[in-house]
Short mmCIF file of C-alpha atoms in Angstrom, two decimals:
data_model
loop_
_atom_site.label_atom_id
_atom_site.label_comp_id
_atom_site.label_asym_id
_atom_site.label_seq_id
_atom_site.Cartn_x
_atom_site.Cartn_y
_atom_site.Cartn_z
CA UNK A 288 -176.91 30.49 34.95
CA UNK A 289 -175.86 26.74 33.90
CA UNK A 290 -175.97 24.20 36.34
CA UNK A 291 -172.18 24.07 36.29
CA UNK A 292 -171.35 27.79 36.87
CA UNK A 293 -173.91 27.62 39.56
CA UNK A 294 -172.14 25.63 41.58
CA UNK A 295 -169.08 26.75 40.81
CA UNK A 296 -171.14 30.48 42.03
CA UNK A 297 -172.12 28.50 45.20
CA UNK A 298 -168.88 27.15 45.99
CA UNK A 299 -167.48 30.58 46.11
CA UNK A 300 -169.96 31.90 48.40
CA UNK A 301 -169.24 28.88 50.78
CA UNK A 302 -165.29 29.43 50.34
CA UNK A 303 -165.98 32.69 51.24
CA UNK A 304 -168.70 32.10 54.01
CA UNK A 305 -171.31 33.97 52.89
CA UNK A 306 -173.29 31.34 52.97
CA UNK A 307 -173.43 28.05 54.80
CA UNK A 308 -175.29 25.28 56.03
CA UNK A 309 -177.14 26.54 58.77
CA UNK A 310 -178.25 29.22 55.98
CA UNK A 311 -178.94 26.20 53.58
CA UNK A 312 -182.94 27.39 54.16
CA UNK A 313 -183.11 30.55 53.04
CA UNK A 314 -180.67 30.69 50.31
CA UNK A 315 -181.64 27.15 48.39
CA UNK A 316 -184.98 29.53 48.26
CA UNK A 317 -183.18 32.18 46.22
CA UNK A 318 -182.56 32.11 42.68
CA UNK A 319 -178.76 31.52 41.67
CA UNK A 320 -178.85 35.25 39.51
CA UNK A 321 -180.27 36.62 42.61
CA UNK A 322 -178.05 35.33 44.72
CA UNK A 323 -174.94 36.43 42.10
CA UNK A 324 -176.48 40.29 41.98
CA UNK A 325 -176.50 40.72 45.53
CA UNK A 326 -172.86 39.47 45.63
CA UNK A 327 -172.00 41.76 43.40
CA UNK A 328 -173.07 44.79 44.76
CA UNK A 329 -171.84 43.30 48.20
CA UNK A 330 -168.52 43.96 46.80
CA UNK A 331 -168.64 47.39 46.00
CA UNK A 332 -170.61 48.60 49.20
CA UNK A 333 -168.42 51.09 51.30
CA UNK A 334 -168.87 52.79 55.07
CA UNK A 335 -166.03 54.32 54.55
CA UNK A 336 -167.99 57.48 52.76
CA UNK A 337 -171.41 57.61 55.19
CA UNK A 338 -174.20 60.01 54.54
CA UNK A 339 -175.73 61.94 57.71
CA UNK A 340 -179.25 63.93 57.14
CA UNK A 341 -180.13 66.48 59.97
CA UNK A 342 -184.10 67.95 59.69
CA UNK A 343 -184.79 66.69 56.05
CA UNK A 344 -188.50 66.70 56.45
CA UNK A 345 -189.93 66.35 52.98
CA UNK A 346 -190.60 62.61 52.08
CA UNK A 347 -189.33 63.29 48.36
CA UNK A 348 -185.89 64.36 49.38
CA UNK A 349 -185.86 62.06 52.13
CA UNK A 350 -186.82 59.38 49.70
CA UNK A 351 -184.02 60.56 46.97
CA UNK A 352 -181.31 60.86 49.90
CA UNK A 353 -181.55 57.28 50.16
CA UNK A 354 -182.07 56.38 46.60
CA UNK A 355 -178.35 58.20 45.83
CA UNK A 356 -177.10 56.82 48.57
CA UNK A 357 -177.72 53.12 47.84
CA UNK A 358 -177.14 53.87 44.03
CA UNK A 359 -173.12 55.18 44.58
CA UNK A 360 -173.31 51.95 47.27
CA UNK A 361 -172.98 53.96 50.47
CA UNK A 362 -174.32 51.56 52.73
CA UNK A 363 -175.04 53.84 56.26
CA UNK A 364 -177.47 56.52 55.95
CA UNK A 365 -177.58 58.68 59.47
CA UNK A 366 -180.80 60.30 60.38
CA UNK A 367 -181.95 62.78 62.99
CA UNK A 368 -185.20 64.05 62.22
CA UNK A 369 -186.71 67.43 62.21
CA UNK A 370 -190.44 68.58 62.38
CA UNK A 371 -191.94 66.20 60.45
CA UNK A 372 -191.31 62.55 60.80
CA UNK A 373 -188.94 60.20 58.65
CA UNK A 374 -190.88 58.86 56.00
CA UNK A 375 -189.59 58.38 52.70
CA UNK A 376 -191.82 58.13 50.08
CA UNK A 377 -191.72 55.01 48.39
CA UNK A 378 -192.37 55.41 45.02
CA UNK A 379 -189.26 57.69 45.11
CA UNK A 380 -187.09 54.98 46.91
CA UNK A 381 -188.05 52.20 44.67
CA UNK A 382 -187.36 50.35 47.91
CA UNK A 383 -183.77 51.16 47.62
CA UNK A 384 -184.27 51.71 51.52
CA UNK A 385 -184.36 47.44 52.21
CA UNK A 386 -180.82 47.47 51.09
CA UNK A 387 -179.14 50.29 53.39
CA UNK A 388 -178.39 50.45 57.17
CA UNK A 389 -180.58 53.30 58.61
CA UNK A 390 -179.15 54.61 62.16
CA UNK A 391 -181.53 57.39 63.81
CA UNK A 392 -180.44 59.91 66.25
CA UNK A 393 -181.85 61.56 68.53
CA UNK A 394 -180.04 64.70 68.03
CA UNK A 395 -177.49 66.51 65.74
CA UNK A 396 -174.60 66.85 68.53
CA UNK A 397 -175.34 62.69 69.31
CA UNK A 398 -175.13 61.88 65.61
CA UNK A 399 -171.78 63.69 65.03
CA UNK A 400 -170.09 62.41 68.59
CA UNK A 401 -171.53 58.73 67.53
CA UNK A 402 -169.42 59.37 63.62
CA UNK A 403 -166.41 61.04 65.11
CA UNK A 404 -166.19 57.97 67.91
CA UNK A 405 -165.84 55.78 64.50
CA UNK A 406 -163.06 57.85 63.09
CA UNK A 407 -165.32 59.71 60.91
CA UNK A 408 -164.79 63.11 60.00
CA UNK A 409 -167.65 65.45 59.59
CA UNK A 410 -168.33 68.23 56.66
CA UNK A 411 -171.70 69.83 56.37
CA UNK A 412 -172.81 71.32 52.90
CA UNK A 413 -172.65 75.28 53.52
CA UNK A 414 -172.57 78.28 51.60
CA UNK A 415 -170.81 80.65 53.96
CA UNK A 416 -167.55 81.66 54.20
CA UNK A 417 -164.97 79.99 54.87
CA UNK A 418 -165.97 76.41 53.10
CA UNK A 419 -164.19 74.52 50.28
CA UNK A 420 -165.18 72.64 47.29
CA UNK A 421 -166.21 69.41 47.33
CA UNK A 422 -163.34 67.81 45.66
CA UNK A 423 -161.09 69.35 48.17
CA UNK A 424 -161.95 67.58 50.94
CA UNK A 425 -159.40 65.15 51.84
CA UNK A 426 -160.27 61.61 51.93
CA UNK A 427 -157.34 60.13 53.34
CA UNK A 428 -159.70 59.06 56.62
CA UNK A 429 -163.22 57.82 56.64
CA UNK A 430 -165.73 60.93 55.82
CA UNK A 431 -169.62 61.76 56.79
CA UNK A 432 -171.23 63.78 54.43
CA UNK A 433 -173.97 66.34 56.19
CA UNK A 434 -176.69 67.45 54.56
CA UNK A 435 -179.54 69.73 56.15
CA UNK A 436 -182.94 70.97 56.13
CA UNK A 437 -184.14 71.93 52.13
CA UNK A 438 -184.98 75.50 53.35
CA UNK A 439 -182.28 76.25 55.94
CA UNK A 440 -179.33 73.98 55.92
CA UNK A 441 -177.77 72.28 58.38
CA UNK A 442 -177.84 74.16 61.97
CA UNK A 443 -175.37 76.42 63.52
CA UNK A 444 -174.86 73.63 66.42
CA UNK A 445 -173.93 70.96 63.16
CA UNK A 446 -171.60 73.97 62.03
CA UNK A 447 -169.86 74.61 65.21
CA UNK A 448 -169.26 70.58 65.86
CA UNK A 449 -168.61 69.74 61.84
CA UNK A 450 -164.75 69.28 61.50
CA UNK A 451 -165.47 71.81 58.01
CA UNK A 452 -167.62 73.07 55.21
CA UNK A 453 -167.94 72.01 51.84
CA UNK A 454 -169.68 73.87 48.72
CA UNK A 455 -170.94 72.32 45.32
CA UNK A 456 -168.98 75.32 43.02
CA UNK A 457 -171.88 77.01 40.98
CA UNK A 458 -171.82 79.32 37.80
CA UNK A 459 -175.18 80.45 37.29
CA UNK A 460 -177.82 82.92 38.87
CA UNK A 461 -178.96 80.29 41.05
CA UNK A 462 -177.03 79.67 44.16
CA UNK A 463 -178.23 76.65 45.56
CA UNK A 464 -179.38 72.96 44.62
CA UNK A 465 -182.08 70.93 45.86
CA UNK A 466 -180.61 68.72 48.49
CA UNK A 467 -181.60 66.05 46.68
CA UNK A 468 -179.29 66.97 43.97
CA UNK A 469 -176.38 68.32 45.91
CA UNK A 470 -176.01 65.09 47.56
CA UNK A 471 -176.14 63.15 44.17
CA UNK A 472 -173.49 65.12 42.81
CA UNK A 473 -171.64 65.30 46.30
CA UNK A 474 -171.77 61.26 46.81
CA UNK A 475 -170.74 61.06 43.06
CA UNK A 476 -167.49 62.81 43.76
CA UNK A 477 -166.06 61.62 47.43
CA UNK A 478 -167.11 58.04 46.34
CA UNK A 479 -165.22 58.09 43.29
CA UNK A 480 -162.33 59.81 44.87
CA UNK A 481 -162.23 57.73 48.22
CA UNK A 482 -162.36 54.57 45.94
CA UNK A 483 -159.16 55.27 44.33
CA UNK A 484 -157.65 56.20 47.32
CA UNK A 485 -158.65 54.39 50.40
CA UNK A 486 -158.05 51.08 48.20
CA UNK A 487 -158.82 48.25 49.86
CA UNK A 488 -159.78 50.67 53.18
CA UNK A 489 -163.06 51.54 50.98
CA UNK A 490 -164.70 48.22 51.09
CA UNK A 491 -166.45 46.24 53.40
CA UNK A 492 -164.53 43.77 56.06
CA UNK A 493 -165.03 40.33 55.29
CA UNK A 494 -166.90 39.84 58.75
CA UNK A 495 -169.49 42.85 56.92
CA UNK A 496 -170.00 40.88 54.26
CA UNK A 497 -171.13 38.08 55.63
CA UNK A 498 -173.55 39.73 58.33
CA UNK A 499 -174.90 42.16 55.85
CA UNK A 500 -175.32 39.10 52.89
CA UNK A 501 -177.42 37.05 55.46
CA UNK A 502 -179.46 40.05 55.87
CA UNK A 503 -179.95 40.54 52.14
CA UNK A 504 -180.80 37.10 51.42
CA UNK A 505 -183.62 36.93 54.36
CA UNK A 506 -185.23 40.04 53.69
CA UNK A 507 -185.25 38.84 49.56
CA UNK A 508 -188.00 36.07 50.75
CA UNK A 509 -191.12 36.35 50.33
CA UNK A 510 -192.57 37.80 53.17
CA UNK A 511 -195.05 34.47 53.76
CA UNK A 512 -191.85 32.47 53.60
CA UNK A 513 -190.12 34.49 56.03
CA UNK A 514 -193.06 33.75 58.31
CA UNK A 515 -192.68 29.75 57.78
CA UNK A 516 -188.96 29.99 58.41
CA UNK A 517 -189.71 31.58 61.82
CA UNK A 518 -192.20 29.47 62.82
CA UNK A 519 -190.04 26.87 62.15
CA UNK A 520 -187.40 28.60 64.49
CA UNK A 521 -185.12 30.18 61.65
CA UNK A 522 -184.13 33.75 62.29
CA UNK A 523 -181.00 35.43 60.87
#
């Protein structure tokens, strides 16, 4: 980036309060192109679509939940574990992780109460009667997609308090997708769909671009830099 557009960059990001002078320390550490990519895919981050896991034990899919997730820029990623703890592998994540807001529950029925309180509504992935595809849910009010354990779905407690079903249609022998991949090709749809018609509804507030930015840049440091700043009493 020339010198000129660089400032020109920074002076946006300071119209726009993103950054400022009591941030002056952390992001003079960061390179300008840095500092552009992260604005960037600031602006396209959404919590209007959210993503809520329930018993996904295997690190893999745990790891590729997250990896879709941050990829279709979902920013919330709901979590209530199930026999095995929550430990994504990282080699799958390719630290895609850093970038998202992780909330854990401590159970399915707080999880759903805590999304619905938010003016989410709910739909599991199910195969049973009575669901619909997944382009016909209606995104015309912020949705939480539920996904559930890789050998027996979501539980009949997420079923009874979901607000519906949805099914990824299929036209082979095989009935089912890894969860991994149903949620790729879930996320893929309601994102694309909720972008076009939420409009401006789909994006962040300003107010969650500026919090969430100030978290990206500190966590960007290195980590021994981090450690300076705090010692000299900087914390975001």
């Amino acid at each position: 980036m020339e010198e000129r557009d660089m400032k020109t960059f920074l002076a946006q990001l300071r119209q726009e309060g993103l950054i400022t002078e009591s941030t002056r320390p952390v992001w003079e550490m960061i390179l300008p192109r840095r500092l552009r990519r992260m604005y960037e895919v600031l602006n396209e981050r959404t919590r209007y679509i959210t993503v809520l896991i329930e018993a996904v034990d295997d690190p893999h899919n745990q790891a590729a939940v997250l990896r879709t997730a941050e990829a279709f820029g979902v920013q919330d990623v709901h979590i209530v574990t199930g026999k095995a703890p929550f430990s994504p592998n990282r080699l799958v994540t390719r630290y895609a992780d850093q970038w998202l807001t992780l909330h854990h529950k401590p159970d399915i029925k707080t999880a759903i109460a805590d999304l619905k309180s938010q003016g989410y509504q709910v739909y599991a992935s199910y195969l049973g009667e009575g669901t619909i595809p997944v382009s016909d849910i209606d995104l015309s009010q912020p949705t939480a997609l539920l996904f559930g354990n890789e050998h027996s779905g979501v539980s009949e407690e997420a079923l009874r308090l979901a607000d519906g079903t949805f099914v990824i249609p299929m036209y082979g022998f095989v009935q089912s997708f890894n969860i991994s991949v149903a949620a790729a090709l879930a996320l893929y749809d309601v994102t694309e769909r909720a972008r076009r018609q939420a409009g401006t509804r789909y994006y962040l507030s300003s107010n969650e671009k500026k919090a969430l930015y100030q978290q990206w840049m500190w966590q960007t440091l290195n980590p021994r830099i981090r450690k300076q700043l705090e010692l000299q009493g900087y914390t975001i």
